[in-house]
Amino acid sequence: MTVTTERAIPFFPPDLFDGDRETLLDALYEVGTDPEQKFILGRRTARFEEAIRARLGAGEAVACSSGTSALTLVLAALDLGPGQEVIVPAFGCAPLASTVLSLGATPVFADIVPQTMTMDPEHARTLVSDRTRVLMPAHMFSVMADMPRLRALADQAGVRLVEDAALAQGGVLRGRPAGLWGDAGVYSFVQVKTFGMPGEGGVALSEDTGLADRVRMLRNHGQDGRNRFLHHRVGHNSRFDEVMAAFQLHRLAGLEERLARRAAICSYYSEQFRDLADAGIVAPPAGGDGRFPYVYTLLCEDRDGLRDHLAAEGIDTHVYYPRILPEQPAFAPHARSDGHWPRARDAARRNISLPLYPHLTDAHVEHVAAVVRAFALGRQP
Ligand SMILES: *Cc1c(COP(=O)(O)O)cnc(C)c1O
């Protein structure tokens, strides 16, 4: 630990990449002094894409400049546009709505399943119309969405399934990795994600070679990679950075170990919080399938009370989405006026996330759990 005192436990640790400082400096020097002078979409990016693809057993992996951008390009490659609708969860991050709107299409917000905080397939079913083109669920915090039922719904409705797996790298459901359940899926490599890096980046995954080729074309101004200055489509700039590719190639080797440490912390938390439901604190659902150790999120009636109590003990927490998407000033004008999302609102009111990162010490983890327990049990009638 660098700037933290012994008892202070940050939510966003300031030393996330300290162990790989030399690797980053080496990558910077190597790319910067390479006679090729190629800083984006070079051979390191190609190797990184292949490493990600092979590790997952995916058909195609296309590295993009962010998770948001990968999602936008996937939707653009599906020719999404005005007059068309995409069903997205009402609880989640802004890109779920903004990527759709940026292409002139309309997000239609579905409510969530209370304990998993992911899109409710039953509610989504009632929202399908003849304008629906895509179903776009997102995995949330540490739980994958109900992909088998969402896949079935997409097939029945004759629409495409785009999987926002931006935060779910490491998750596997029924033997199939997060990101490979949809017609396309995306991961994000932004700092805090399970395979985060000190910069912006993401990847689009697909079994569909045609779709992946269109994403590749769109990420570099609609060019095909062979004919420079021949623009087949109205493209974007979403190119991947060579320094980050070199850094991530190096860090891929330790990913399994970091995921395992995160998962062990989640298990400990879950064990400690198992009996707190009556005291108003609900832990993520138990069980390993379809789970990934990104963020450990509790639901608590007295969320702000718990937050203050932890803060007084030097424990930093985070509230991810205090306001649901259809009630955001940017998206409300595009939401159905008769929309009703009681469970999404409930999650927005009650969610609170605890510190979770691989270099959190056992003592820190035990301290966090003990303080949560003390809060819950101290308030029991
Ligand atoms: C992080 C995240 C994104 C966006 O990824 P960026 O790389 O930050 O653009 C999209 N969807 C979800 C669910 C995310 O968690």
mmCIF file of C-alpha atoms in Angstrom, residues 89-333:
data_model
loop_
_atom_site.group_PDB
_atom_site.id
_atom_site.type_symbol
_atom_site.label_atom_id
_atom_site.label_comp_id
_atom_site.label_asym_id
_atom_site.label_seq_id
_atom_site.Cartn_x
_atom_site.Cartn_y
_atom_site.Cartn_z
ATOM 1 C CA PRO A 89 -32.292 -3.321 -18.804
ATOM 2 C CA ALA A 90 -33.627 -0.297 -16.889
ATOM 3 C CA PHE A 91 -30.903 -0.702 -14.241
ATOM 4 C CA GLY A 92 -27.325 -0.426 -15.459
ATOM 5 C CA CYS A 93 -24.764 1.870 -16.984
ATOM 6 C CA ALA A 94 -25.327 4.639 -19.496
ATOM 7 C CA PRO A 95 -23.876 2.880 -22.600
ATOM 8 C CA LEU A 96 -26.848 0.481 -22.593
ATOM 9 C CA ALA A 97 -29.033 3.402 -23.630
ATOM 10 C CA SER A 98 -26.561 5.823 -25.211
ATOM 11 C CA THR A 99 -25.107 3.373 -27.755
ATOM 12 C CA VAL A 100 -28.610 2.676 -29.064
ATOM 13 C CA LEU A 101 -29.563 6.360 -29.168
ATOM 14 C CA SER A 102 -26.291 7.330 -30.842
ATOM 15 C CA LEU A 103 -27.362 5.248 -33.852
ATOM 16 C CA GLY A 104 -30.781 6.885 -33.977
ATOM 17 C CA ALA A 105 -32.603 3.836 -32.595
ATOM 18 C CA THR A 106 -34.741 3.704 -29.447
ATOM 19 C CA PRO A 107 -33.965 1.878 -26.186
ATOM 20 C CA VAL A 108 -36.935 0.117 -24.600
ATOM 21 C CA PHE A 109 -36.325 -0.465 -20.918
ATOM 22 C CA ALA A 110 -37.100 -3.788 -19.241
ATOM 23 C CA ASP A 111 -37.325 -4.259 -15.491
ATOM 24 C CA ILE A 112 -34.895 -6.563 -13.675
ATOM 25 C CA VAL A 113 -34.963 -9.716 -11.568
ATOM 26 C CA PRO A 114 -34.598 -8.487 -7.962
ATOM 27 C CA GLN A 115 -31.735 -10.581 -6.602
ATOM 28 C CA THR A 116 -29.599 -10.844 -9.743
ATOM 29 C CA MET A 117 -30.270 -7.224 -10.814
ATOM 30 C CA THR A 118 -30.219 -8.349 -14.485
ATOM 31 C CA MET A 119 -32.867 -8.057 -17.218
ATOM 32 C CA ASP A 120 -36.097 -9.941 -16.517
ATOM 33 C CA PRO A 121 -36.765 -12.159 -19.564
ATOM 34 C CA GLU A 122 -40.496 -12.227 -18.773
ATOM 35 C CA HIS A 123 -40.797 -8.450 -18.766
ATOM 36 C CA ALA A 124 -38.592 -8.251 -21.858
ATOM 37 C CA ARG A 125 -40.988 -10.635 -23.639
ATOM 38 C CA THR A 126 -43.914 -8.234 -23.110
ATOM 39 C CA LEU A 127 -41.884 -5.410 -24.702
ATOM 40 C CA VAL A 128 -41.161 -7.123 -28.017
ATOM 41 C CA SER A 129 -42.821 -5.309 -30.927
ATOM 42 C CA ASP A 130 -42.491 -5.371 -34.694
ATOM 43 C CA ARG A 131 -39.885 -2.611 -34.312
ATOM 44 C CA THR A 132 -37.654 -4.694 -32.018
ATOM 45 C CA ARG A 133 -34.354 -5.580 -33.676
ATOM 46 C CA VAL A 134 -32.072 -6.446 -30.774
ATOM 47 C CA LEU A 135 -32.251 -7.754 -27.227
ATOM 48 C CA MET A 136 -29.306 -6.356 -25.240
ATOM 49 C CA PRO A 137 -28.987 -7.693 -21.675
ATOM 50 C CA ALA A 138 -26.027 -6.865 -19.441
ATOM 51 C CA HIS A 139 -24.364 -8.927 -16.739
ATOM 52 C CA MET A 140 -24.325 -7.081 -13.455
ATOM 53 C CA PHE A 141 -21.746 -6.825 -10.650
ATOM 54 C CA SER A 142 -21.093 -10.555 -10.123
ATOM 55 C CA VAL A 143 -24.016 -12.328 -11.785
ATOM 56 C CA MET A 144 -24.617 -13.209 -15.419
ATOM 57 C CA ALA A 145 -28.031 -12.445 -16.885
ATOM 58 C CA ASP A 146 -30.329 -15.397 -17.591
ATOM 59 C CA MET A 147 -28.766 -16.048 -20.993
ATOM 60 C CA PRO A 148 -30.479 -19.373 -21.767
ATOM 61 C CA ARG A 149 -33.915 -17.755 -21.476
ATOM 62 C CA LEU A 150 -32.833 -14.544 -23.184
ATOM 63 C CA ARG A 151 -31.307 -16.547 -26.050
ATOM 64 C CA ALA A 152 -34.569 -18.473 -26.400
ATOM 65 C CA LEU A 153 -36.583 -15.250 -26.331
ATOM 66 C CA ALA A 154 -34.399 -13.651 -29.022
ATOM 67 C CA ASP A 155 -34.768 -16.737 -31.234
ATOM 68 C CA GLN A 156 -38.538 -16.876 -30.737
ATOM 69 C CA ALA A 157 -38.929 -13.187 -31.477
ATOM 70 C CA GLY A 158 -36.584 -13.381 -34.467
ATOM 71 C CA VAL A 159 -34.287 -10.634 -33.120
ATOM 72 C CA ARG A 160 -30.530 -10.462 -32.532
ATOM 73 C CA LEU A 161 -28.983 -10.948 -29.092
ATOM 74 C CA VAL A 162 -26.136 -8.585 -28.143
ATOM 75 C CA GLU A 163 -24.479 -9.435 -24.842
ATOM 76 C CA ASP A 164 -23.054 -6.586 -22.808
ATOM 77 C CA ALA A 165 -20.436 -8.620 -20.945
ATOM 78 C CA ALA A 166 -18.281 -5.514 -20.434
ATOM 79 C CA LEU A 167 -17.698 -6.315 -16.745
ATOM 80 C CA ALA A 168 -18.157 -10.091 -16.850
ATOM 81 C CA GLN A 169 -14.833 -11.400 -18.147
ATOM 82 C CA GLY A 170 -14.175 -14.593 -16.203
ATOM 83 C CA GLY A 171 -17.837 -15.607 -15.966
ATOM 84 C CA VAL A 172 -18.978 -18.972 -17.358
ATOM 85 C CA LEU A 173 -22.581 -20.212 -17.461
ATOM 86 C CA ARG A 174 -23.339 -23.868 -18.312
ATOM 87 C CA GLY A 175 -19.842 -24.196 -19.739
ATOM 88 C CA ARG A 176 -20.180 -21.182 -22.036
ATOM 89 C CA PRO A 177 -18.149 -18.051 -21.240
ATOM 90 C CA ALA A 178 -19.775 -14.664 -20.772
ATOM 91 C CA GLY A 179 -19.504 -12.822 -24.064
ATOM 92 C CA LEU A 180 -20.197 -15.888 -26.212
ATOM 93 C CA TRP A 181 -23.937 -16.233 -25.585
ATOM 94 C CA GLY A 182 -25.051 -13.528 -27.959
ATOM 95 C CA ASP A 183 -24.746 -13.019 -31.716
ATOM 96 C CA ALA A 184 -21.987 -10.757 -30.428
ATOM 97 C CA GLY A 185 -20.672 -9.798 -27.002
ATOM 98 C CA VAL A 186 -18.243 -7.251 -25.614
ATOM 99 C CA TYR A 187 -15.696 -6.911 -22.818
ATOM 100 C CA SER A 188 -14.237 -3.697 -21.457
ATOM 101 C CA PHE A 189 -10.633 -3.358 -20.274
ATOM 102 C CA VAL A 190 -11.120 -0.079 -18.460
ATOM 103 C CA GLN A 191 -9.052 0.067 -15.247
ATOM 104 C CA VAL A 192 -11.541 -1.359 -12.742
ATOM 105 C CA LYS A 193 -12.848 -4.319 -14.777
ATOM 106 C CA THR A 194 -11.657 -7.859 -14.062
ATOM 107 C CA PHE A 195 -9.056 -7.591 -16.859
ATOM 108 C CA GLY A 196 -8.684 -3.851 -16.551
ATOM 109 C CA MET A 197 -5.663 -1.872 -17.714
ATOM 110 C CA PRO A 198 -4.365 1.671 -17.229
ATOM 111 C CA GLY A 199 -6.180 3.031 -20.278
ATOM 112 C CA GLU A 200 -9.226 2.635 -22.498
ATOM 113 C CA GLY A 201 -10.030 -0.472 -24.493
ATOM 114 C CA GLY A 202 -12.504 -3.224 -25.190
ATOM 115 C CA VAL A 203 -13.184 -6.136 -27.479
ATOM 116 C CA ALA A 204 -16.101 -7.371 -29.567
ATOM 117 C CA LEU A 205 -16.576 -11.150 -29.716
ATOM 118 C CA SER A 206 -18.618 -13.126 -32.215
ATOM 119 C CA GLU A 207 -18.961 -16.489 -33.914
ATOM 120 C CA ASP A 208 -20.201 -14.657 -36.988
ATOM 121 C CA THR A 209 -17.280 -13.871 -39.289
ATOM 122 C CA GLY A 210 -19.310 -11.488 -41.427
ATOM 123 C CA LEU A 211 -20.392 -9.509 -38.379
ATOM 124 C CA ALA A 212 -16.822 -9.408 -37.014
ATOM 125 C CA ASP A 213 -15.520 -8.212 -40.386
ATOM 126 C CA ARG A 214 -18.050 -5.381 -40.390
ATOM 127 C CA VAL A 215 -16.976 -4.384 -36.844
ATOM 128 C CA ARG A 216 -13.329 -4.442 -37.998
ATOM 129 C CA MET A 217 -14.194 -2.204 -40.898
ATOM 130 C CA LEU A 218 -16.221 0.192 -38.762
ATOM 131 C CA ARG A 219 -13.463 0.599 -36.158
ATOM 132 C CA ASN A 220 -11.147 2.158 -38.732
ATOM 133 C CA HIS A 221 -13.263 4.568 -40.771
ATOM 134 C CA GLY A 222 -14.977 1.935 -42.876
ATOM 135 C CA GLN A 223 -11.756 0.707 -44.538
ATOM 136 C CA ASP A 224 -11.143 -2.975 -45.236
ATOM 137 C CA GLY A 225 -7.531 -3.126 -43.990
ATOM 138 C CA ARG A 226 -6.124 -3.678 -47.495
ATOM 139 C CA ASN A 227 -7.110 -0.624 -49.500
ATOM 140 C CA ARG A 228 -6.062 2.534 -47.732
ATOM 141 C CA PHE A 229 -8.445 5.480 -48.230
ATOM 142 C CA LEU A 230 -11.169 3.306 -49.683
ATOM 143 C CA HIS A 231 -14.172 3.745 -47.378
ATOM 144 C CA HIS A 232 -16.867 1.109 -47.803
ATOM 145 C CA ARG A 233 -19.026 2.234 -44.906
ATOM 146 C CA VAL A 234 -19.516 5.286 -42.726
ATOM 147 C CA GLY A 235 -17.101 4.267 -40.027
ATOM 148 C CA HIS A 236 -15.852 5.283 -36.605
ATOM 149 C CA ASN A 237 -12.462 5.607 -34.962
ATOM 150 C CA SER A 238 -12.219 2.797 -32.429
ATOM 151 C CA ARG A 239 -8.655 1.543 -32.798
ATOM 152 C CA PHE A 240 -6.688 -0.337 -30.145
ATOM 153 C CA ASP A 241 -3.476 0.970 -28.602
ATOM 154 C CA GLU A 242 -0.254 -1.017 -29.117
ATOM 155 C CA VAL A 243 1.208 -0.138 -25.698
ATOM 156 C CA MET A 244 -1.934 -1.457 -24.019
ATOM 157 C CA ALA A 245 -1.868 -4.578 -26.224
ATOM 158 C CA ALA A 246 1.702 -5.341 -25.121
ATOM 159 C CA PHE A 247 0.788 -4.682 -21.478
ATOM 160 C CA GLN A 248 -2.325 -6.890 -21.597
ATOM 161 C CA LEU A 249 -0.492 -9.708 -23.382
ATOM 162 C CA HIS A 250 1.903 -9.763 -20.458
ATOM 163 C CA ARG A 251 -0.855 -9.581 -17.844
ATOM 164 C CA LEU A 252 -2.983 -12.292 -19.401
ATOM 165 C CA ALA A 253 -0.770 -14.903 -17.764
ATOM 166 C CA GLY A 254 -1.785 -13.748 -14.278
ATOM 167 C CA LEU A 255 -5.484 -13.259 -15.015
ATOM 168 C CA GLU A 256 -6.589 -16.684 -13.774
ATOM 169 C CA GLU A 257 -4.810 -16.163 -10.464
ATOM 170 C CA ARG A 258 -6.264 -12.689 -9.964
ATOM 171 C CA LEU A 259 -9.760 -13.966 -10.765
ATOM 172 C CA ALA A 260 -9.278 -16.807 -8.263
ATOM 173 C CA ARG A 261 -8.224 -14.397 -5.518
ATOM 174 C CA ARG A 262 -11.219 -12.176 -6.245
ATOM 175 C CA ALA A 263 -13.502 -15.229 -6.191
ATOM 176 C CA ALA A 264 -12.072 -16.340 -2.829
ATOM 177 C CA ILE A 265 -12.850 -12.920 -1.355
ATOM 178 C CA CYS A 266 -16.412 -13.118 -2.734
ATOM 179 C CA SER A 267 -16.857 -16.568 -1.172
ATOM 180 C CA TYR A 268 -15.684 -15.313 2.203
ATOM 181 C CA TYR A 269 -18.036 -12.337 2.061
ATOM 182 C CA SER A 270 -20.943 -14.590 1.068
ATOM 183 C CA GLU A 271 -20.225 -16.994 3.905
ATOM 184 C CA GLN A 272 -20.168 -14.124 6.379
ATOM 185 C CA PHE A 273 -23.344 -12.510 5.067
ATOM 186 C CA ARG A 274 -25.417 -15.663 4.567
ATOM 187 C CA ASP A 275 -27.555 -15.102 7.665
ATOM 188 C CA LEU A 276 -28.118 -11.360 7.335
ATOM 189 C CA ALA A 277 -31.224 -11.338 5.132
ATOM 190 C CA ASP A 278 -33.513 -10.970 8.154
ATOM 191 C CA ALA A 279 -31.418 -8.030 9.243
ATOM 192 C CA GLY A 280 -32.091 -6.260 5.944
ATOM 193 C CA ILE A 281 -28.883 -7.106 4.081
ATOM 194 C CA VAL A 282 -29.144 -9.313 1.011
ATOM 195 C CA ALA A 283 -25.954 -10.818 -0.445
ATOM 196 C CA PRO A 284 -25.587 -11.929 -4.095
ATOM 197 C CA PRO A 285 -27.143 -15.330 -4.874
ATOM 198 C CA ALA A 286 -25.036 -18.301 -3.791
ATOM 199 C CA GLY A 287 -23.535 -20.749 -6.252
ATOM 200 C CA GLY A 288 -20.720 -20.672 -8.759
ATOM 201 C CA ASP A 289 -22.328 -21.107 -12.166
ATOM 202 C CA GLY A 290 -22.805 -17.896 -14.115
ATOM 203 C CA ARG A 291 -20.902 -15.914 -11.504
ATOM 204 C CA PHE A 292 -17.804 -13.730 -11.887
ATOM 205 C CA PRO A 293 -15.917 -11.753 -9.243
ATOM 206 C CA TYR A 294 -16.113 -8.174 -10.533
ATOM 207 C CA VAL A 295 -17.923 -6.179 -7.858
ATOM 208 C CA TYR A 296 -19.453 -7.508 -4.630
ATOM 209 C CA THR A 297 -22.790 -5.793 -4.215
ATOM 210 C CA LEU A 298 -25.199 -5.994 -1.295
ATOM 211 C CA LEU A 299 -28.789 -4.815 -1.176
ATOM 212 C CA CYS A 300 -29.497 -2.994 2.068
ATOM 213 C CA GLU A 301 -32.683 -1.253 3.225
ATOM 214 C CA ASP A 302 -30.636 1.289 5.159
ATOM 215 C CA ARG A 303 -28.008 1.637 2.459
ATOM 216 C CA ASP A 304 -26.850 5.076 3.502
ATOM 217 C CA GLY A 305 -26.658 3.999 7.146
ATOM 218 C CA LEU A 306 -24.440 1.062 6.196
ATOM 219 C CA ARG A 307 -22.337 3.315 4.007
ATOM 220 C CA ASP A 308 -21.745 5.787 6.838
ATOM 221 C CA HIS A 309 -21.025 2.988 9.298
ATOM 222 C CA LEU A 310 -18.373 1.480 7.003
ATOM 223 C CA ALA A 311 -16.885 4.902 6.256
ATOM 224 C CA ALA A 312 -16.487 5.549 9.985
ATOM 225 C CA GLU A 313 -14.427 2.351 10.146
ATOM 226 C CA GLY A 314 -12.225 3.490 7.246
ATOM 227 C CA ILE A 315 -13.944 1.351 4.615
ATOM 228 C CA ASP A 316 -14.769 2.970 1.328
ATOM 229 C CA THR A 317 -17.842 1.716 -0.575
ATOM 230 C CA HIS A 318 -19.448 2.583 -3.882
ATOM 231 C CA VAL A 319 -23.019 3.043 -5.086
ATOM 232 C CA TYR A 320 -23.029 2.310 -8.802
ATOM 233 C CA TYR A 321 -26.367 3.353 -10.197
ATOM 234 C CA PRO A 322 -28.435 5.455 -7.790
ATOM 235 C CA ARG A 323 -30.820 6.432 -10.615
ATOM 236 C CA ILE A 324 -32.369 4.101 -13.190
ATOM 237 C CA LEU A 325 -31.715 4.671 -16.896
ATOM 238 C CA PRO A 326 -35.251 5.672 -17.980
ATOM 239 C CA GLU A 327 -35.236 8.361 -15.271
ATOM 240 C CA GLN A 328 -31.939 9.917 -16.351
ATOM 241 C CA PRO A 329 -32.386 13.386 -17.872
ATOM 242 C CA ALA A 330 -30.606 12.203 -21.043
ATOM 243 C CA PHE A 331 -32.759 9.114 -21.587
ATOM 244 C CA ALA A 332 -36.139 9.950 -20.027
ATOM 245 C CA PRO A 333 -37.412 11.724 -23.173
#
